[in-house]
Amino acid sequence: QVQLVESGGGLVQAGASLRLSCAASGRSFSTYGVGWFRQAPGKEREFVAAITSNNNAYYGAFMKGRFTITRHNAKNTVYLQMDRLNHEDTAVYYCAAKHEDGLWRSSGMYDYWGQGTQVTVSS
């Protein structure tokens, strides 16, 4: 069993940066595929980024180079660095993990989810 806890969200102005963290319990987390998703009010959950155990990454099309996903396996933590934030990035951001390593873009593929962290960008 893996538990995921996101942190780092908050209220920022457009153009600012935030770094989200996803801290995991469980000895095998370093071998899991991990992803970030987001969900804005009234919208479907959207893929943001995914990372493999050896730091191969894949991003959603809207990222346009503004977001970076990384992981620190010794700390059982995955990060999402978000730069040049804009109002459209306002959402609850979720971390997810899958037993099988890989770059998983579909939310239905993941086995574990965190509770989410709110990111609000004022225009």
PDB file of C-alpha atoms in Angstrom:
ATOM      1  CA  GLN A   1       0.000   0.000   0.000  1.00  0.00           C
ATOM      2  CA  VAL A   2       1.252   3.484  -0.875  1.00  0.00           C
ATOM      3  CA  GLN A   3       0.054   6.768   0.553  1.00  0.00           C
ATOM      4  CA  LEU A   4       0.686  10.001  -1.321  1.00  0.00           C
ATOM      5  CA  VAL A   5       0.635  13.470   0.205  1.00  0.00           C
ATOM      6  CA  GLU A   6       0.855  16.568  -1.958  1.00  0.00           C
ATOM      7  CA  SER A   7       2.020  19.947  -0.713  1.00  0.00           C
ATOM      8  CA  GLY A   8       3.230  23.285  -2.033  1.00  0.00           C
ATOM      9  CA  GLY A   9       0.059  24.709  -3.484  1.00  0.00           C
ATOM     10  CA  GLY A  10      -1.176  28.206  -2.763  1.00  0.00           C
ATOM     11  CA  LEU A  11      -2.320  31.540  -4.112  1.00  0.00           C
ATOM     12  CA  VAL A  12       0.105  33.323  -6.430  1.00  0.00           C
ATOM     13  CA  GLN A  13       0.033  36.076  -9.012  1.00  0.00           C
ATOM     14  CA  ALA A  14       0.293  35.445 -12.729  1.00  0.00           C
ATOM     15  CA  GLY A  15       3.897  34.981 -13.795  1.00  0.00           C
ATOM     16  CA  ALA A  16       4.986  33.476 -10.474  1.00  0.00           C
ATOM     17  CA  SER A  17       6.398  30.011  -9.790  1.00  0.00           C
ATOM     18  CA  LEU A  18       5.441  27.193  -7.445  1.00  0.00           C
ATOM     19  CA  ARG A  19       6.982  23.840  -6.652  1.00  0.00           C
ATOM     20  CA  LEU A  20       4.619  21.057  -5.694  1.00  0.00           C
ATOM     21  CA  SER A  21       5.821  18.030  -3.772  1.00  0.00           C
ATOM     22  CA  CYS A  22       4.395  14.528  -3.619  1.00  0.00           C
ATOM     23  CA  ALA A  23       5.707  12.578  -0.640  1.00  0.00           C
ATOM     24  CA  ALA A  24       5.092   8.833  -0.623  1.00  0.00           C
ATOM     25  CA  SER A  25       5.156   6.064   1.912  1.00  0.00           C
ATOM     26  CA  GLY A  26       6.208   2.573   0.897  1.00  0.00           C
ATOM     27  CA  ARG A  27       9.578   0.961   0.276  1.00  0.00           C
ATOM     28  CA  SER A  28       9.002   0.272  -3.430  1.00  0.00           C
ATOM     29  CA  PHE A  29       7.956   3.785  -4.454  1.00  0.00           C
ATOM     30  CA  SER A  30      11.220   4.352  -6.300  1.00  0.00           C
ATOM     31  CA  THR A  31      10.176   1.690  -8.831  1.00  0.00           C
ATOM     32  CA  TYR A  32       6.728   3.161  -9.531  1.00  0.00           C
ATOM     33  CA  GLY A  33       5.624   5.312 -12.396  1.00  0.00           C
ATOM     34  CA  VAL A  34       4.338   8.643 -11.054  1.00  0.00           C
ATOM     35  CA  GLY A  35       2.155  11.288 -12.589  1.00  0.00           C
ATOM     36  CA  TRP A  36       0.658  14.682 -11.879  1.00  0.00           C
ATOM     37  CA  PHE A  37      -2.879  15.577 -12.904  1.00  0.00           C
ATOM     38  CA  ARG A  38      -5.014  18.628 -12.349  1.00  0.00           C
ATOM     39  CA  GLN A  39      -8.706  19.386 -12.208  1.00  0.00           C
ATOM     40  CA  ALA A  40     -10.278  22.813 -12.505  1.00  0.00           C
ATOM     41  CA  PRO A  41     -13.865  23.491 -11.391  1.00  0.00           C
ATOM     42  CA  GLY A  42     -16.342  22.118 -13.897  1.00  0.00           C
ATOM     43  CA  LYS A  43     -13.643  20.438 -15.973  1.00  0.00           C
ATOM     44  CA  GLU A  44     -12.355  16.899 -16.359  1.00  0.00           C
ATOM     45  CA  ARG A  45      -9.146  15.755 -14.723  1.00  0.00           C
ATOM     46  CA  GLU A  46      -6.232  16.628 -17.026  1.00  0.00           C
ATOM     47  CA  PHE A  47      -2.837  14.989 -17.448  1.00  0.00           C
ATOM     48  CA  VAL A  48       0.054  17.266 -16.503  1.00  0.00           C
ATOM     49  CA  ALA A  49       3.236  15.189 -16.448  1.00  0.00           C
ATOM     50  CA  ALA A  50       4.635  11.730 -15.738  1.00  0.00           C
ATOM     51  CA  ILE A  51       8.011  10.367 -14.744  1.00  0.00           C
ATOM     52  CA  THR A  52       9.658   6.960 -14.640  1.00  0.00           C
ATOM     53  CA  SER A  53      11.898   5.524 -11.954  1.00  0.00           C
ATOM     54  CA  ASN A  54      15.003   6.685 -13.827  1.00  0.00           C
ATOM     55  CA  ASN A  55      13.691  10.198 -14.502  1.00  0.00           C
ATOM     56  CA  ASN A  56      12.359   9.894 -18.034  1.00  0.00           C
ATOM     57  CA  ALA A  57       9.572  12.465 -18.273  1.00  0.00           C
ATOM     58  CA  TYR A  58       6.567  13.215 -20.446  1.00  0.00           C
ATOM     59  CA  TYR A  59       4.365  16.317 -20.395  1.00  0.00           C
ATOM     60  CA  GLY A  60       0.896  17.364 -21.378  1.00  0.00           C
ATOM     61  CA  ALA A  61       0.676  19.483 -24.509  1.00  0.00           C
ATOM     62  CA  PHE A  62      -0.308  22.658 -22.683  1.00  0.00           C
ATOM     63  CA  MET A  63       2.932  22.705 -20.635  1.00  0.00           C
ATOM     64  CA  LYS A  64       4.895  24.506 -23.359  1.00  0.00           C
ATOM     65  CA  GLY A  65       8.097  24.142 -21.361  1.00  0.00           C
ATOM     66  CA  ARG A  66       6.754  25.828 -18.235  1.00  0.00           C
ATOM     67  CA  PHE A  67       6.538  22.753 -15.978  1.00  0.00           C
ATOM     68  CA  THR A  68       9.246  20.303 -14.937  1.00  0.00           C
ATOM     69  CA  ILE A  69       8.723  16.980 -13.168  1.00  0.00           C
ATOM     70  CA  THR A  70      11.556  15.425 -11.187  1.00  0.00           C
ATOM     71  CA  ARG A  71      11.929  12.815  -8.482  1.00  0.00           C
ATOM     72  CA  HIS A  72      14.243  12.131  -5.580  1.00  0.00           C
ATOM     73  CA  ASN A  73      13.990   8.405  -4.966  1.00  0.00           C
ATOM     74  CA  ALA A  74      15.973   8.444  -1.733  1.00  0.00           C
ATOM     75  CA  LYS A  75      13.385  10.861  -0.319  1.00  0.00           C
ATOM     76  CA  ASN A  76      10.402   9.050  -1.865  1.00  0.00           C
ATOM     77  CA  THR A  77       9.332  12.380  -3.331  1.00  0.00           C
ATOM     78  CA  VAL A  78       8.292  13.627  -6.746  1.00  0.00           C
ATOM     79  CA  TYR A  79       8.260  17.330  -7.569  1.00  0.00           C
ATOM     80  CA  LEU A  80       6.448  19.505 -10.069  1.00  0.00           C
ATOM     81  CA  GLN A  81       8.157  22.827 -10.723  1.00  0.00           C
ATOM     82  CA  MET A  82       5.699  25.253 -12.306  1.00  0.00           C
ATOM     83  CA  ASP A  83       6.962  28.487 -13.835  1.00  0.00           C
ATOM     84  CA  ARG A  84       5.247  31.434 -15.561  1.00  0.00           C
ATOM     85  CA  LEU A  85       1.910  30.464 -14.060  1.00  0.00           C
ATOM     86  CA  ASN A  86      -1.242  31.917 -15.532  1.00  0.00           C
ATOM     87  CA  HIS A  87      -4.891  31.994 -14.535  1.00  0.00           C
ATOM     88  CA  GLU A  88      -5.665  28.904 -16.616  1.00  0.00           C
ATOM     89  CA  ASP A  89      -3.339  26.882 -14.356  1.00  0.00           C
ATOM     90  CA  THR A  90      -5.742  27.330 -11.445  1.00  0.00           C
ATOM     91  CA  ALA A  91      -6.822  23.848 -10.333  1.00  0.00           C
ATOM     92  CA  VAL A  92      -6.432  21.155  -7.734  1.00  0.00           C
ATOM     93  CA  TYR A  93      -3.245  19.259  -8.517  1.00  0.00           C
ATOM     94  CA  TYR A  94      -3.070  15.537  -7.786  1.00  0.00           C
ATOM     95  CA  CYS A  95      -0.174  13.140  -7.576  1.00  0.00           C
ATOM     96  CA  ALA A  96      -0.694   9.523  -8.650  1.00  0.00           C
ATOM     97  CA  ALA A  97       1.431   6.380  -8.622  1.00  0.00           C
ATOM     98  CA  LYS A  98       1.327   3.095 -10.494  1.00  0.00           C
ATOM     99  CA  HIS A  99       2.977  -0.183  -9.481  1.00  0.00           C
ATOM    100  CA  GLU A 100       4.400  -0.583 -12.984  1.00  0.00           C
ATOM    101  CA  ASP A 101       7.127   1.791 -14.120  1.00  0.00           C
ATOM    102  CA  GLY A 102       6.382   3.856 -17.190  1.00  0.00           C
ATOM    103  CA  LEU A 103       4.971   7.112 -18.560  1.00  0.00           C
ATOM    104  CA  TRP A 104       1.245   6.751 -17.923  1.00  0.00           C
ATOM    105  CA  ARG A 105      -0.966   9.509 -19.299  1.00  0.00           C
ATOM    106  CA  SER A 106      -4.394   8.151 -18.461  1.00  0.00           C
ATOM    107  CA  SER A 107      -5.736   8.724 -14.949  1.00  0.00           C
ATOM    108  CA  GLY A 108      -7.397   5.308 -15.046  1.00  0.00           C
ATOM    109  CA  MET A 109      -4.004   3.606 -15.200  1.00  0.00           C
ATOM    110  CA  TYR A 110      -2.908   4.685 -11.725  1.00  0.00           C
ATOM    111  CA  ASP A 111      -3.234   2.643  -8.554  1.00  0.00           C
ATOM    112  CA  TYR A 112      -2.822   5.327  -5.877  1.00  0.00           C
ATOM    113  CA  TRP A 113      -3.844   8.962  -5.540  1.00  0.00           C
ATOM    114  CA  GLY A 114      -3.127  11.787  -3.153  1.00  0.00           C
ATOM    115  CA  GLN A 115      -5.738  14.141  -1.749  1.00  0.00           C
ATOM    116  CA  GLY A 116      -4.677  17.044  -3.956  1.00  0.00           C
ATOM    117  CA  THR A 117      -3.309  20.530  -3.384  1.00  0.00           C
ATOM    118  CA  GLN A 118      -4.996  23.728  -4.541  1.00  0.00           C
ATOM    119  CA  VAL A 119      -3.171  26.093  -6.875  1.00  0.00           C
ATOM    120  CA  THR A 120      -4.800  29.451  -7.496  1.00  0.00           C
ATOM    121  CA  VAL A 121      -3.301  31.976  -9.890  1.00  0.00           C
ATOM    122  CA  SER A 122      -4.670  35.497  -9.811  1.00  0.00           C
ATOM    123  CA  SER A 123      -4.644  37.436 -13.050  1.00  0.00           C
TER     124      SER A 123
END
